[in-house]
Amino acid sequence: MTGPESFREFARTLQSIFEGNEESLERFQRTSEIQLKTYLVESNTQIQQSRPPLGRWRSLDAPGWYTIDTGRAEDFLTVDAGGPIWRVFSLIEATRSDAVIGEWIANVRGLDRCWLSRAQLLHWAGQGEWTQRGVGIRFDDGLEPADRAGNFSMKAWHGDREVIPGIGKVIELAQQQLAVSSARWQRVSGGRTRLLAETYSDGKITFNRAEDVDEVMNFSQALADDYRERINRANSLRNNSLAPFEFEFAQEISLESFAETVGAGRGPMRLWLVETKQERDFRRFRGVDMHTWDRIYFDLTPRYGCLTVPGKGCVNAAPRIAAIQGEDNAGKTRVLADGVDLFA
Amino acid sequence: MPESPRLALWNKSIFLFDLLPIRRWEGPFRRAGYGKAGESPFPYVVGREVLLHDGQNFKTPDLISASGSFWVVLDLTYFPGSKERRLREYSEISPRALRSFGFPPQDGPPILFSVRPDRVDDGPYPQLILGDTLTTANLDCCADSALREEFERVQGHDLRTVPGTSITLLPESKGPEIKEALVPSILELFSPERPVLSALDMVDRGLERLADVVSATSKRTLCRAVEAEMRSLLLGDDALLKDDIEFAEAGYKARGNMSYHPNKLNRVRRALVAWSADQRPGSPQRGLSDFDPDRG
């Protein structure tokens, strides 16, 4: 077996990693153990019916918990599949872990990432013991040719002191105009760091430090529960009315470039759309979302969009398009449903 | 692709109930309290069969909604003649029918709205004229003064770019409308799972929540129309997607292994744009559409 034999062993393994890292930090100013990654996955399937990312599934002695067996000790991966939002806990080396999980989600029908909005990434702002310790900004300008693209990316992790005066203003300015792709949060209580974690717009959490495995469980569970409630609400609004999801873009998008891109299914948005109506500064598109092959309808102006997910299509498309399009070409993007900032 | 005028009328009617803060719009029905969240589970219901006062007969109006004090029935039409008689029939709908949809209970008769793209005399009923802009007629016949005020407030509003809805087919849809509605279903055929979609599957996808309420006869008519349009796309030497989609026993299916190379996807897109640009029902393609950005 590769994975833990029991849920308790899984929890003990994580705890020993956290404790090992704390000791290493104290002695050597760096961590020594691999950092835990947790991926939030939106699921419309049953875990037993889905292909595992590696090896074979094996259930643990806790309802809804599974691990994988591959015969390789480095393939430590455990899944909480007890609800519609799965939490995938991975101790696989970071680069390989992202590739394995990414391939799994892309190729198993019924799985999608949880696409965390700016507000969800910045959720702990102003809350008690939490301090923001960094932000990631990304703008690929993906609708422009590479040579003319005004792309920008920044991952600004920082500590307690502003070592460059005024750098905070630069970060704030970028945050206002462009998409937030990640954030880093620290919880300090009783003078001790209880948790230091990075959250990413594609639903990944990296736990840099944790005093206790409960901190990790609570942090990831809170995000998962919050996401599930938002998706449920989006579903309800979609099912009960014909109103679309509204998008607002901070960066003006070129409708011509968008039409060319989605007409060929290019780019990270993975939309394959046919233009069916054209007015000055307005286009209507109908087609499919190639993440799920659900039908979608998209009305666009340079600063504004309306997305319809018909039938039983997964409304996860709304936060996904907002996140990806925001980082690729639209900058800071808001999503409203029936007037409610659903993913705020 | 010219937009379907029937669907445009539906989209504009639904727009009157929408709350779209980013485009600074709150529809007049919504502002007047119709379909208010917390008072009813739905802002409106479309195409549902409802009981008449006689307790035996039914009607299927296009749209029903209710506020705390009034309820409305909307009849959407392109019919060039007067719909006065149909509207009068809707006055026989029992307010008890609202209970089936969770609307607030009502006592009196409905406010009957005629909804059209152009002005036609439909008798003494308030009329919403939803062309490029929003205008009204006979608003004084609307018993709800709050609703009257809201419509007066939005007179002249530009309706050219209202959002589409998930309904892309109507029972009376014809050639070009059907082609436009088929586009996403045709793209869906190319998914890795290679689904087989029958004409009925495609019709139901387009009708969306109307699929359960449209008559079997209307669906059969739509299926025949879908089959005719698909034949123009798949059969004949000039058929644009004859090498990409085949008609299997149970329906339509993408051929062979699909490459998702952008060139392939773009070719399929261009084919659908060209096919849809031809407005003759069941006609073969004539050339690239004016809407094709790659033309030339």
XYZ file of C-alpha atoms in Angstrom:
640
model
C 0.000 0.000 0.000
C 1.081 3.546 -0.679
C -1.469 5.585 1.186
C -2.344 5.601 4.886
C -3.936 2.505 6.286
C -6.473 4.507 8.240
C -7.838 7.995 8.658
C -5.921 8.369 11.908
C -2.702 7.480 10.183
C -3.469 10.088 7.517
C -4.001 12.759 10.188
C -0.859 11.677 12.077
C 1.185 11.854 8.891
C 0.105 15.409 8.239
C 0.736 16.391 11.852
C 4.243 14.981 11.798
C 4.983 16.928 8.603
C 3.778 20.162 10.138
C 5.759 19.568 13.308
C 8.834 18.634 11.312
C 8.603 21.853 9.343
C 8.183 23.966 12.464
C 11.276 22.406 13.985
C 13.221 22.917 10.776
C 12.117 26.538 10.580
C 13.273 27.142 14.101
C 16.632 25.505 13.562
C 17.437 26.216 9.935
C 15.041 29.044 8.912
C 13.513 26.846 6.226
C 11.120 23.984 5.942
C 12.396 20.474 5.453
C 9.292 18.496 4.735
C 7.167 18.578 1.612
C 4.324 21.073 1.846
C 0.756 19.849 1.874
C -1.374 20.848 -1.119
C -5.139 20.643 -0.997
C -7.164 20.873 -4.175
C -10.847 21.761 -4.053
C -12.645 19.838 -6.775
C -16.256 20.324 -7.779
C -17.717 16.915 -8.472
C -20.815 15.691 -10.265
C -19.818 12.066 -10.065
C -19.222 9.343 -7.511
C -15.647 8.683 -6.541
C -15.952 4.929 -6.952
C -17.072 5.492 -10.542
C -14.281 7.872 -11.415
C -10.796 6.977 -12.479
C -8.265 7.792 -9.732
C -5.487 10.231 -10.604
C -2.947 7.463 -9.994
C -3.087 3.792 -9.054
C -6.234 2.425 -7.432
C -8.753 3.820 -4.985
C -8.905 2.359 -1.508
C -11.471 3.510 1.029
C -10.363 4.506 4.495
C -12.157 3.778 7.733
C -14.005 7.116 7.635
C -17.105 7.626 5.455
C -16.268 9.356 2.170
C -12.497 9.211 2.630
C -10.327 7.473 0.060
C -6.660 7.123 -0.664
C -4.726 5.756 -3.629
C -2.325 2.853 -3.875
C 0.369 2.945 -6.538
C 3.220 1.070 -4.862
C 5.298 4.271 -4.714
C 5.792 5.923 -1.337
C 5.931 9.393 -2.868
C 2.358 9.095 -4.209
C 0.643 10.112 -0.983
C -2.804 11.391 -1.902
C -6.022 11.236 0.102
C -9.460 12.486 -0.837
C -12.416 13.625 1.214
C -15.247 12.822 -1.197
C -18.016 13.093 1.359
C -19.835 15.929 -0.409
C -20.125 17.622 -3.793
C -16.892 19.549 -3.154
C -14.015 17.113 -2.796
C -10.847 17.960 -0.922
C -7.784 16.282 -2.370
C -4.845 16.255 0.048
C -1.550 15.705 -1.721
C 1.969 15.224 -0.430
C 3.273 14.567 -3.917
C 6.060 16.932 -4.947
C 4.506 20.239 -5.996
C 5.169 20.351 -9.738
C 4.201 16.745 -10.251
C 1.197 17.101 -7.967
C -0.234 19.975 -10.024
C 0.268 18.018 -13.242
C -1.330 14.835 -11.880
C -4.356 16.623 -10.460
C -4.698 18.843 -13.523
C -4.691 15.865 -15.884
C -7.164 14.004 -13.671
C -9.656 16.876 -13.538
C -9.323 17.582 -17.247
C -10.007 14.010 -18.269
C -12.564 12.702 -15.817
C -16.078 13.678 -16.774
C -17.924 15.341 -13.944
C -14.924 16.936 -12.268
C -13.978 20.585 -12.322
C -11.872 22.818 -10.179
C -13.410 25.185 -7.657
C -12.749 28.598 -9.109
C -12.225 30.977 -6.236
C -13.212 34.562 -6.778
C -11.258 37.565 -5.622
C -13.544 37.903 -2.627
C -13.069 34.265 -1.686
C -9.296 34.560 -2.009
C -9.357 37.694 0.134
C -12.031 36.353 2.465
C -10.026 36.725 5.682
C -9.318 40.430 5.229
C -10.087 42.284 8.405
C -10.865 39.153 10.346
C -9.433 38.914 13.829
C -6.242 36.911 13.889
C -5.722 36.841 10.111
C -3.188 38.920 8.208
C -2.655 38.952 4.487
C 0.914 38.054 3.639
C 0.848 38.324 -0.097
C -1.131 38.518 -3.291
C -0.673 37.130 -6.779
C -1.775 39.232 -9.738
C -2.054 38.001 -13.285
C -3.001 39.461 -16.651
C -1.972 37.580 -19.774
C -3.609 39.912 -22.331
C -4.317 36.670 -24.131
C -6.493 38.109 -26.878
C -3.586 40.155 -28.218
C -0.772 38.740 -30.368
C 2.186 37.744 -28.216
C 4.427 40.541 -29.476
C 1.891 43.223 -28.596
C 0.466 41.735 -25.416
C 0.519 43.910 -22.325
C 0.868 40.972 -19.991
C 1.648 41.392 -16.335
C 2.150 38.992 -13.474
C 3.322 39.428 -9.941
C 3.480 37.186 -6.921
C 4.121 39.449 -3.985
C 4.648 37.393 -0.847
C 5.737 39.553 2.037
C 6.230 39.597 5.765
C 5.490 42.080 8.451
C 7.626 44.996 7.251
C 7.328 47.112 4.089
C 10.962 46.855 3.042
C 10.445 49.110 0.007
C 8.481 52.232 0.906
C 5.442 52.600 -1.305
C 5.473 49.052 -2.605
C 2.115 48.493 -0.948
C 0.554 51.163 -3.162
C 1.873 49.453 -6.295
C 0.381 46.171 -5.187
C -2.913 47.827 -4.355
C -3.082 49.543 -7.749
C -2.443 46.279 -9.583
C -5.040 44.553 -7.445
C -7.672 47.105 -8.389
C -7.284 46.666 -12.131
C -6.182 43.107 -12.647
C -7.265 39.644 -11.588
C -6.129 38.288 -8.228
C -4.813 34.804 -8.904
C -3.633 33.943 -5.392
C -3.366 35.199 -1.843
C -1.366 34.249 1.235
C -2.774 34.295 4.718
C -1.298 34.000 8.147
C -3.174 33.321 11.365
C -1.365 34.313 14.509
C -2.780 33.535 17.913
C -1.061 33.808 21.296
C 2.059 35.086 19.572
C 2.373 31.932 17.481
C 1.716 31.270 13.822
C -1.144 28.790 13.702
C -1.426 28.669 9.950
C 0.275 30.093 6.872
C -1.437 29.179 3.618
C -1.607 30.193 -0.013
C -4.927 30.061 -1.842
C -5.167 30.019 -5.628
C -7.966 30.936 -7.982
C -8.030 27.408 -9.390
C -8.967 25.987 -6.001
C -5.564 24.914 -4.815
C -4.341 25.596 -1.289
C -0.716 25.240 -0.261
C -0.149 24.963 3.460
C 3.237 26.496 4.191
C 2.924 26.131 7.941
C 0.392 24.730 10.341
C 0.543 24.128 14.030
C -2.170 21.543 13.977
C -3.868 19.364 11.398
C -7.207 20.740 12.628
C -6.205 24.173 11.343
C -5.731 22.700 7.897
C -8.971 20.792 7.974
C -10.969 23.780 9.176
C -9.418 26.166 6.655
C -10.030 23.921 3.657
C -13.470 22.857 4.885
C -14.556 26.484 5.299
C -13.558 27.263 1.718
C -15.227 24.106 0.400
C -18.470 24.741 2.291
C -18.577 28.347 1.185
C -18.021 27.352 -2.426
C -20.722 24.706 -2.278
C -23.253 27.184 -0.935
C -22.479 29.641 -3.698
C -22.811 26.982 -6.386
C -26.098 25.790 -4.877
C -27.392 29.321 -4.904
C -26.257 29.841 -8.493
C -28.015 26.617 -9.483
C -31.201 27.711 -7.789
C -31.169 31.084 -9.503
C -30.491 29.448 -12.871
C -33.262 26.902 -12.414
C -35.899 29.326 -11.160
C -35.538 32.098 -13.709
C -34.179 32.833 -17.156
C -31.884 35.598 -15.919
C -28.230 35.329 -16.986
C -25.022 35.584 -14.977
C -23.681 39.112 -15.386
C -19.962 39.792 -15.837
C -18.146 43.090 -15.498
C -14.566 43.437 -16.793
C -12.042 45.976 -15.560
C -10.081 45.697 -18.805
C -11.812 46.335 -22.092
C -11.791 43.236 -24.275
C -11.590 43.239 -28.036
C -14.729 41.566 -29.349
C -13.034 40.783 -32.655
C -10.150 39.054 -30.919
C -12.500 37.247 -28.583
C -14.591 35.992 -31.508
C -11.503 34.726 -33.321
C -10.152 33.050 -30.207
C -13.327 31.250 -29.158
C -14.240 30.406 -32.747
C -11.129 28.242 -32.849
C -11.457 26.988 -29.275
C -8.116 28.547 -28.421
C -6.788 29.798 -25.137
C -7.199 28.765 -21.529
C -10.899 29.643 -21.517
C -11.515 26.534 -23.656
C -14.727 27.942 -25.062
C -15.800 26.957 -28.567
C -18.371 29.479 -29.647
C -20.067 30.569 -32.832
C -21.079 34.189 -33.236
C -24.808 34.474 -33.909
C -25.479 38.175 -33.590
C -23.407 41.270 -34.092
C -24.180 44.885 -33.300
C -21.821 47.752 -32.733
C -19.946 46.844 -29.530
C -22.097 43.776 -28.937
C -21.759 40.130 -29.912
C -23.878 37.084 -29.142
C -22.216 33.675 -29.058
C -23.591 30.168 -28.775
C -21.518 27.055 -28.313
C -19.918 24.772 -25.763
C -17.621 24.976 -22.796
C -14.937 22.424 -23.622
C -14.160 21.820 -19.956
C -17.487 20.030 -19.589
C -18.936 20.128 -23.138
C -22.017 21.788 -21.702
C -23.765 24.278 -23.922
C -23.298 27.915 -23.044
C -24.585 31.173 -24.468
C -22.533 34.322 -24.037
C -23.455 37.928 -24.841
C -20.523 40.335 -24.791
C -19.676 44.003 -24.936
C -16.129 45.237 -24.348
C -16.762 45.725 -20.620
C -19.726 43.538 -19.881
C -21.023 40.019 -20.451
C -24.088 37.867 -19.879
C -23.617 34.132 -19.552
C -26.418 31.599 -19.781
C -25.863 27.979 -18.819
C -28.931 26.175 -20.169
C -30.485 22.896 -19.164
C -28.593 20.972 -16.529
C -25.241 22.482 -17.491
C -22.854 22.992 -14.634
C -23.080 26.544 -13.276
C -19.471 26.164 -12.185
C -18.856 27.596 -15.649
C -19.656 31.065 -14.284
C -16.838 31.350 -11.724
C -14.515 29.423 -14.031
C -14.984 31.801 -16.933
C -14.691 34.766 -14.566
C -11.411 33.484 -13.131
C -9.802 32.369 -16.363
C -11.030 35.225 -18.493
C -10.068 37.671 -15.791
C -6.505 36.377 -15.698
C -6.299 35.960 -19.440
C -7.812 39.115 -20.883
C -10.462 40.885 -18.808
C -8.669 41.951 -15.643
C -10.639 42.250 -12.450
C -13.969 40.536 -13.138
C -17.206 40.585 -11.152
C -19.943 37.956 -11.484
C -23.516 38.690 -10.458
C -26.591 36.489 -10.588
C -29.981 38.125 -10.167
C -28.200 41.157 -8.801
C -26.286 39.187 -6.188
C -22.489 39.162 -6.173
C -22.622 35.395 -5.911
C -18.956 34.712 -5.978
C -17.938 37.719 -3.924
C -26.776 35.251 -38.546
C -29.895 37.447 -38.302
C -31.466 37.070 -34.888
C -34.773 35.255 -34.625
C -37.477 37.923 -34.134
C -39.631 35.545 -32.114
C -36.830 34.781 -29.735
C -35.936 38.447 -29.579
C -39.465 39.135 -28.345
C -39.064 36.481 -25.648
C -35.683 37.808 -24.607
C -37.035 41.343 -24.357
C -40.051 40.177 -22.339
C -37.897 38.312 -19.835
C -35.655 41.395 -19.648
C -38.571 43.269 -18.109
C -38.256 41.010 -15.039
C -34.446 41.035 -14.803
C -32.202 42.698 -12.279
C -28.872 43.463 -13.968
C -26.999 45.903 -11.734
C -23.886 46.019 -13.869
C -25.852 47.451 -16.774
C -27.887 49.514 -14.325
C -31.157 47.857 -15.168
C -34.029 46.723 -13.020
C -37.000 45.608 -15.084
C -40.323 47.376 -14.478
C -42.111 44.216 -13.398
C -39.411 43.532 -10.882
C -39.397 47.060 -9.528
C -43.146 46.851 -9.118
C -42.714 43.748 -6.970
C -43.538 40.944 -9.387
C -41.885 37.602 -8.646
C -40.280 39.076 -5.566
C -37.787 36.756 -3.880
C -39.137 35.653 -0.551
C -42.736 35.959 -1.690
C -42.565 33.422 -4.490
C -40.055 30.783 -5.572
C -40.113 31.940 -9.193
C -40.061 35.432 -10.666
C -42.423 34.118 -13.375
C -43.477 30.894 -15.026
C -43.506 30.336 -18.774
C -45.693 28.176 -20.928
C -47.505 26.447 -18.078
C -50.986 25.027 -18.337
C -53.401 26.691 -15.909
C -56.932 25.966 -14.826
C -59.858 28.188 -15.801
C -62.680 29.306 -13.536
C -64.932 26.527 -14.818
C -62.608 24.035 -13.163
C -62.468 21.882 -16.265
C -60.642 23.655 -19.030
C -57.097 24.906 -19.299
C -55.118 27.567 -21.068
C -51.383 27.891 -21.646
C -50.435 31.563 -21.551
C -46.885 32.549 -22.405
C -45.937 34.028 -19.044
C -47.508 34.509 -15.622
C -46.227 36.449 -12.658
C -47.614 37.941 -9.471
C -46.869 40.584 -6.898
C -48.378 40.865 -3.462
C -51.435 42.619 -4.874
C -51.811 41.861 -8.577
C -50.996 39.195 -11.093
C -50.224 39.444 -14.772
C -50.576 37.259 -17.832
C -48.440 38.098 -20.841
C -49.300 37.013 -24.375
C -46.343 37.323 -26.737
C -47.255 37.424 -30.384
C -46.307 38.227 -33.941
C -49.790 37.504 -35.192
C -50.751 40.457 -37.423
C -54.404 40.307 -36.493
C -55.950 41.292 -33.187
C -55.451 38.988 -30.204
C -58.318 40.558 -28.306
C -60.301 37.358 -28.214
C -57.354 35.346 -26.872
C -56.703 37.924 -24.196
C -60.348 37.833 -23.190
C -60.071 34.057 -22.797
C -57.141 34.505 -20.458
C -59.324 36.535 -18.143
C -60.997 33.192 -17.345
C -57.853 31.840 -15.732
C -58.543 31.074 -12.112
C -56.372 32.904 -9.574
C -56.269 29.624 -7.671
C -53.926 28.420 -10.426
C -51.262 30.662 -8.945
C -51.049 28.418 -5.909
C -49.477 25.700 -8.041
C -46.483 27.946 -8.652
C -46.095 29.277 -5.147
C -47.182 32.787 -6.067
C -48.899 34.965 -3.453
C -52.635 34.257 -3.396
C -54.804 36.597 -5.454
C -58.527 37.320 -5.614
C -59.158 39.367 -8.698
C -58.656 38.782 -12.406
C -55.242 39.019 -14.037
C -53.896 42.117 -15.739
C -53.607 40.933 -19.329
C -50.705 42.276 -21.358
C -50.352 42.030 -25.087
C -46.654 41.924 -25.992
C -45.617 42.633 -29.588
C -42.766 43.966 -31.660
C -45.094 46.496 -33.320
C -48.320 48.233 -32.413
C -51.488 46.296 -33.245
C -54.868 47.032 -31.749
C -55.545 44.140 -29.373
C -58.454 45.814 -27.651
C -58.693 47.390 -24.214
C -55.590 45.777 -22.755
C -52.221 47.277 -21.880
C -49.699 46.603 -24.607
C -45.930 46.382 -24.479
C -44.307 47.167 -27.809
C -40.830 45.687 -27.745
C -39.013 46.726 -30.884
C -35.612 48.379 -30.856
C -36.938 50.456 -27.998
C -39.588 49.892 -25.341
C -42.913 51.656 -25.796
C -46.357 50.998 -24.433
C -49.985 51.535 -25.308
C -53.184 51.484 -23.242
C -51.229 51.662 -20.008
C -54.245 53.295 -18.427
C -55.895 49.854 -18.725
C -53.322 48.464 -16.259
C -54.912 48.319 -12.809
C -51.573 48.310 -10.993
C -50.576 51.963 -10.642
C -47.093 51.082 -9.428
C -46.542 48.987 -12.536
C -47.838 51.794 -14.747
C -45.334 54.166 -13.215
C -42.483 51.749 -13.753
C -43.312 51.350 -17.416
C -43.592 55.082 -17.837
C -40.130 55.389 -16.324
C -38.519 53.057 -18.885
C -40.264 54.323 -21.988
C -37.826 54.511 -24.884
C -35.263 52.168 -23.336
C -32.934 50.623 -25.912
C -33.737 46.934 -26.353
C -31.285 46.042 -29.093
C -28.812 44.252 -26.852
C -30.904 42.610 -24.172
C -29.426 39.327 -22.953
C -30.470 36.059 -24.519
C -32.081 33.356 -22.421
C -31.709 29.599 -22.356
C -34.759 29.193 -24.600
C -33.548 29.104 -28.201
C -36.477 27.381 -29.890
C -40.177 28.071 -29.878
C -42.984 25.894 -31.220
C -43.445 28.270 -34.145
C -39.733 28.515 -34.988
C -38.754 28.286 -38.637
C -35.616 27.760 -40.726
C -33.121 30.437 -39.632
C -34.277 30.312 -36.012
C -33.872 26.564 -36.005
C -30.386 26.758 -37.449
C -29.288 29.200 -34.792
C -30.748 26.991 -32.078
C -28.976 23.927 -33.463
C -25.472 25.436 -33.329
C -24.596 24.495 -29.732
C -26.085 21.009 -30.088
C -23.995 20.449 -33.219
C -20.834 21.530 -31.404
C -21.802 19.241 -28.548
C -21.579 16.303 -30.962
C -17.806 16.762 -31.103
C -17.254 16.106 -27.421
C -14.815 13.269 -26.587
C -17.737 11.092 -25.587
C -19.190 11.268 -29.083
C -22.834 11.528 -28.020
C -25.630 10.625 -30.391
C -28.284 13.310 -30.489
C -31.628 12.743 -32.152
C -33.689 15.515 -33.671
C -35.919 15.298 -30.609
C -32.894 15.724 -28.320
C -31.965 18.855 -30.224
C -35.515 20.168 -30.083
C -35.710 19.608 -26.340
C -32.398 21.374 -25.832
C -33.655 24.383 -27.725
C -37.058 24.464 -26.030
C -35.331 24.110 -22.652
C -37.940 24.594 -19.918
C -40.689 24.760 -22.514
C -39.898 21.183 -23.535
C -42.225 19.711 -20.917
C -45.159 21.863 -21.937
C -44.979 21.970 -25.718
C -47.428 19.597 -27.370
C -46.286 16.382 -29.026
C -47.630 17.683 -32.327
C -45.565 20.840 -32.143
C -42.494 18.817 -31.259
C -42.990 16.515 -34.218
C -43.239 19.544 -36.474
C -40.061 20.959 -34.991
C -38.281 17.608 -35.359
C -39.122 17.486 -39.038
C -37.825 20.996 -39.457
C -34.620 20.092 -37.593
C -34.125 17.074 -39.818
C -34.556 19.194 -42.922
C -31.984 21.700 -41.719
C -29.548 18.961 -40.750
C -29.939 17.379 -44.176
C -28.861 20.625 -45.761
C -25.777 20.580 -43.549
C -24.855 16.932 -44.033
C -26.142 15.706 -47.377
C -25.110 16.600 -50.902
C -21.824 17.416 -52.533
C -21.818 20.961 -51.165
C -22.863 20.011 -47.650
C -20.392 21.718 -45.365
C -20.148 19.167 -42.582
C -20.808 15.971 -44.511
C -17.365 14.647 -43.607
C -17.709 15.543 -39.935
C -21.161 14.381 -38.846
C -23.171 11.370 -39.877
C -26.711 10.286 -39.321
C -26.647 7.106 -37.269
C -29.685 5.021 -36.507
C -30.537 6.822 -33.312
C -29.513 10.302 -34.359
C -26.581 12.470 -35.336
C -23.039 11.623 -34.408
C -19.597 13.073 -35.113
C -17.498 10.907 -37.399
C -14.242 9.273 -36.447
C -11.660 10.660 -34.119
C -11.935 14.333 -33.493
C -8.949 16.572 -33.554
C -9.382 19.655 -31.426
C -6.798 21.590 -33.359
C -7.842 25.242 -33.693
C -7.873 24.972 -37.473
C -10.384 22.138 -37.310
C -12.598 23.910 -34.787
C -12.458 27.095 -36.827
C -13.432 25.256 -39.975
C -16.488 23.824 -38.262
C -17.368 27.249 -36.916
C -17.075 28.845 -40.352
C -19.215 26.133 -41.838
C -21.949 26.768 -39.281
C -21.799 30.520 -39.831
C -22.133 30.034 -43.586
C -24.943 27.499 -43.197
C -26.844 29.695 -40.768
C -26.526 32.761 -42.983
C -28.734 31.141 -45.602
C -32.229 32.029 -44.486
C -34.136 29.666 -46.706
C -35.532 26.768 -44.619
C -33.725 23.541 -45.416
C -31.524 25.256 -48.005
C -27.904 24.411 -48.782
C -25.240 26.960 -48.047
C -24.515 29.672 -50.544
C -21.328 31.222 -49.219
C -19.622 32.883 -46.272
C -21.832 35.075 -44.200
C -21.355 38.792 -43.715
C -20.810 37.978 -40.065
C -17.744 35.814 -40.671
C -14.756 37.833 -39.400
C -12.433 35.706 -41.533
C -14.201 36.583 -44.753
C -11.860 37.419 -47.594
